[in-house]
Amino acid sequence: MPAALRFTGEDKDLTLDELAEFVENARKAGVPGSNPVRAELSSSGKIKEVEVAVGDDED
């Protein structure tokens, strides 16, 4: 299983600033821009958690 970078919101839902931090950290970790991002949503459709594989995606 490939390593993954995962972020969750400090509160229940991810904020725009937290999402920007996730993208910044993924770029710094060398995650290819073509890798898909997986997200867990709340029942109201808000982002609770995001995750991306570090390295090439082998889905």
XYZ file of N, CA, C and O in Angstrom:
236
model
N 0.850 -1.183 0.000
C 0.000 0.000 0.000
C 0.894 1.244 0.000
O 1.794 1.361 0.834
N 0.666 2.177 -0.929
C 1.521 3.369 -0.989
C 1.279 4.284 0.205
O 0.215 4.269 0.818
N 2.308 5.062 0.513
C 2.173 6.055 1.575
C 1.175 7.119 1.139
O 0.980 7.349 -0.051
N 0.520 7.732 2.103
C -0.495 8.740 1.786
C -0.328 9.951 2.682
O 0.168 9.851 3.805
N -0.734 11.084 2.165
C -0.788 12.329 2.924
C -2.259 12.572 3.222
O -3.083 12.602 2.307
N -2.609 12.697 4.509
C -4.017 12.833 4.904
C -4.181 14.065 5.797
O -3.380 14.300 6.687
N -5.222 14.817 5.532
C -5.553 15.997 6.332
C -6.993 15.907 6.784
O -7.860 15.474 6.023
N -7.242 16.345 7.994
C -8.611 16.483 8.491
C -8.776 17.896 9.015
O -7.790 18.549 9.376
N -9.997 18.366 9.073
C -10.257 19.696 9.604
C -10.003 19.751 11.094
O -10.188 18.765 11.802
N -9.528 20.888 11.569
C -9.300 21.056 13.004
C -10.625 20.892 13.742
O -10.682 20.304 14.806
N -11.671 21.465 13.161
C -13.018 21.233 13.666
C -13.575 20.053 12.874
O -12.830 19.241 12.367
N -14.844 19.978 12.721
C -15.464 18.868 12.008
C -15.199 18.940 10.501
O -14.980 17.917 9.859
N -15.210 20.142 9.928
C -15.086 20.314 8.486
C -13.804 21.048 8.127
O -13.342 21.916 8.848
N -13.248 20.694 6.976
C -12.037 21.329 6.474
C -12.343 22.749 6.006
O -13.343 22.977 5.336
N -11.471 23.689 6.349
C -11.630 25.062 5.877
C -10.806 25.262 4.600
O -9.954 24.425 4.257
N -11.032 26.353 3.912
C -10.268 26.671 2.713
C -8.781 26.792 3.044
O -7.924 26.308 2.291
N -8.448 27.418 4.163
C -7.044 27.538 4.570
C -6.420 26.163 4.823
O -5.272 25.918 4.454
N -7.170 25.258 5.446
C -6.655 23.914 5.694
C -6.471 23.148 4.380
O -5.495 22.414 4.218
N -7.382 23.339 3.443
C -7.257 22.696 2.139
C -6.027 23.236 1.402
O -5.271 22.467 0.800
N -5.790 24.536 1.483
C -4.606 25.144 0.860
C -3.328 24.584 1.484
O -2.348 24.312 0.780
N -3.326 24.387 2.793
C -2.169 23.815 3.484
C -1.930 22.377 3.015
O -0.790 21.959 2.822
N -3.001 21.619 2.840
C -2.901 20.254 2.323
C -2.225 20.251 0.958
O -1.290 19.477 0.711
N -2.681 21.115 0.055
C -2.109 21.181 -1.299
C -0.636 21.593 -1.229
O 0.223 20.993 -1.888
N -0.322 22.576 -0.418
C 1.064 23.034 -0.265
C 1.958 21.900 0.236
O 3.053 21.668 -0.295
N 1.501 21.168 1.239
C 2.298 20.059 1.780
C 2.430 18.916 0.782
O 3.483 18.278 0.707
N 1.387 18.651 0.013
C 1.457 17.610 -1.005
C 2.495 17.983 -2.060
O 3.294 17.140 -2.488
N 2.499 19.239 -2.486
C 3.492 19.703 -3.473
C 4.903 19.562 -2.915
O 5.813 19.096 -3.601
N 5.104 19.965 -1.659
C 6.427 19.865 -1.027
C 6.888 18.417 -0.913
O 8.077 18.143 -0.943
N 5.926 17.490 -0.750
C 6.252 16.067 -0.630
C 6.487 15.426 -1.993
O 6.797 14.237 -2.075
N 6.334 16.208 -3.067
C 6.587 15.693 -4.406
C 5.451 14.883 -4.996
O 5.664 14.089 -5.903
N 4.247 15.069 -4.486
C 3.094 14.346 -5.015
C 2.817 14.856 -6.427
O 2.666 16.059 -6.633
N 2.746 13.953 -7.412
C 2.454 14.383 -8.787
C 1.073 15.049 -8.867
O 0.118 14.591 -8.229
N 0.984 16.105 -9.635
C -0.279 16.817 -9.783
C -1.377 15.980 -10.429
O -2.553 16.300 -10.315
N -1.001 14.882 -11.068
C -1.989 14.012 -11.715
C -2.599 12.986 -10.754
O -3.542 12.293 -11.122
N -2.071 12.890 -9.532
C -2.637 11.935 -8.568
C -4.017 12.381 -8.118
O -4.226 13.555 -7.798
N -4.980 11.460 -8.094
C -6.328 11.823 -7.634
C -6.359 12.080 -6.132
O -5.588 11.490 -5.377
N -7.233 12.969 -5.733
C -7.437 13.286 -4.317
C -8.717 12.589 -3.879
O -9.744 12.694 -4.535
N -8.647 11.889 -2.764
C -9.836 11.250 -2.206
C -10.336 12.105 -1.053
O -9.551 12.645 -0.294
N -11.647 12.212 -0.943
C -12.229 13.041 0.113
C -13.365 12.301 0.801
O -14.116 11.567 0.161
N -13.460 12.494 2.101
C -14.596 11.998 2.869
C -15.481 13.204 3.155
O -14.998 14.226 3.644
N -16.748 13.089 2.820
C -17.684 14.201 2.990
C -18.631 13.945 4.152
O -18.964 12.801 4.454
N -19.085 15.027 4.762
C -20.112 14.926 5.795
C -21.464 14.732 5.112
O -21.590 14.862 3.892
N -22.479 14.445 5.901
C -23.825 14.258 5.331
C -24.341 15.534 4.674
O -25.204 15.482 3.805
N -23.776 16.692 5.050
C -24.182 17.964 4.435
C -23.316 18.331 3.231
O -23.478 19.393 2.644
N -22.381 17.432 2.862
C -21.553 17.650 1.679
C -20.267 18.417 1.930
O -19.539 18.723 0.992
N -19.959 18.732 3.187
C -18.708 19.438 3.503
C -17.562 18.439 3.585
O -17.749 17.278 3.943
N -16.357 18.898 3.270
C -15.179 18.028 3.295
C -14.736 17.818 4.745
O -14.465 18.774 5.466
N -14.649 16.554 5.149
C -14.171 16.202 6.483
C -12.700 15.810 6.465
O -11.968 16.054 7.410
N -12.281 15.150 5.361
C -10.929 14.616 5.275
C -10.532 14.502 3.809
O -11.364 14.182 2.968
N -9.255 14.775 3.512
C -8.715 14.584 2.168
C -7.450 13.748 2.267
O -6.746 13.781 3.277
N -7.179 13.004 1.197
C -6.020 12.116 1.186
C -5.521 11.991 -0.242
O -6.310 11.969 -1.184
N -4.203 11.916 -0.391
C -3.595 11.705 -1.697
C -2.402 10.767 -1.506
O -1.704 10.836 -0.491
N -2.209 9.864 -2.467
C -1.063 8.965 -2.431
C 0.210 9.755 -2.681
O 0.234 10.638 -3.539
N 1.258 9.451 -1.930
C 2.564 10.082 -2.128
C 3.314 9.219 -3.136
O 3.449 8.018 -2.948
N 3.774 9.807 -4.209
C 4.399 9.058 -5.302
C 3.384 8.842 -6.394
O 2.311 9.433 -6.387
N 3.721 7.976 -7.348
C 2.803 7.705 -8.459
C 1.606 6.938 -7.957
O 1.741 5.995 -7.175
N 0.430 7.306 -8.443
C -0.797 6.611 -8.062
C -0.830 5.262 -8.756
O -0.611 5.168 -9.955
N -1.071 4.213 -7.992
C -1.127 2.860 -8.540
C -2.500 2.276 -8.308
O -2.652 1.134 -7.889
N -3.554 3.017 -8.574
C -4.935 2.612 -8.329
C -5.362 1.434 -9.142
O -5.156 1.200 -10.229
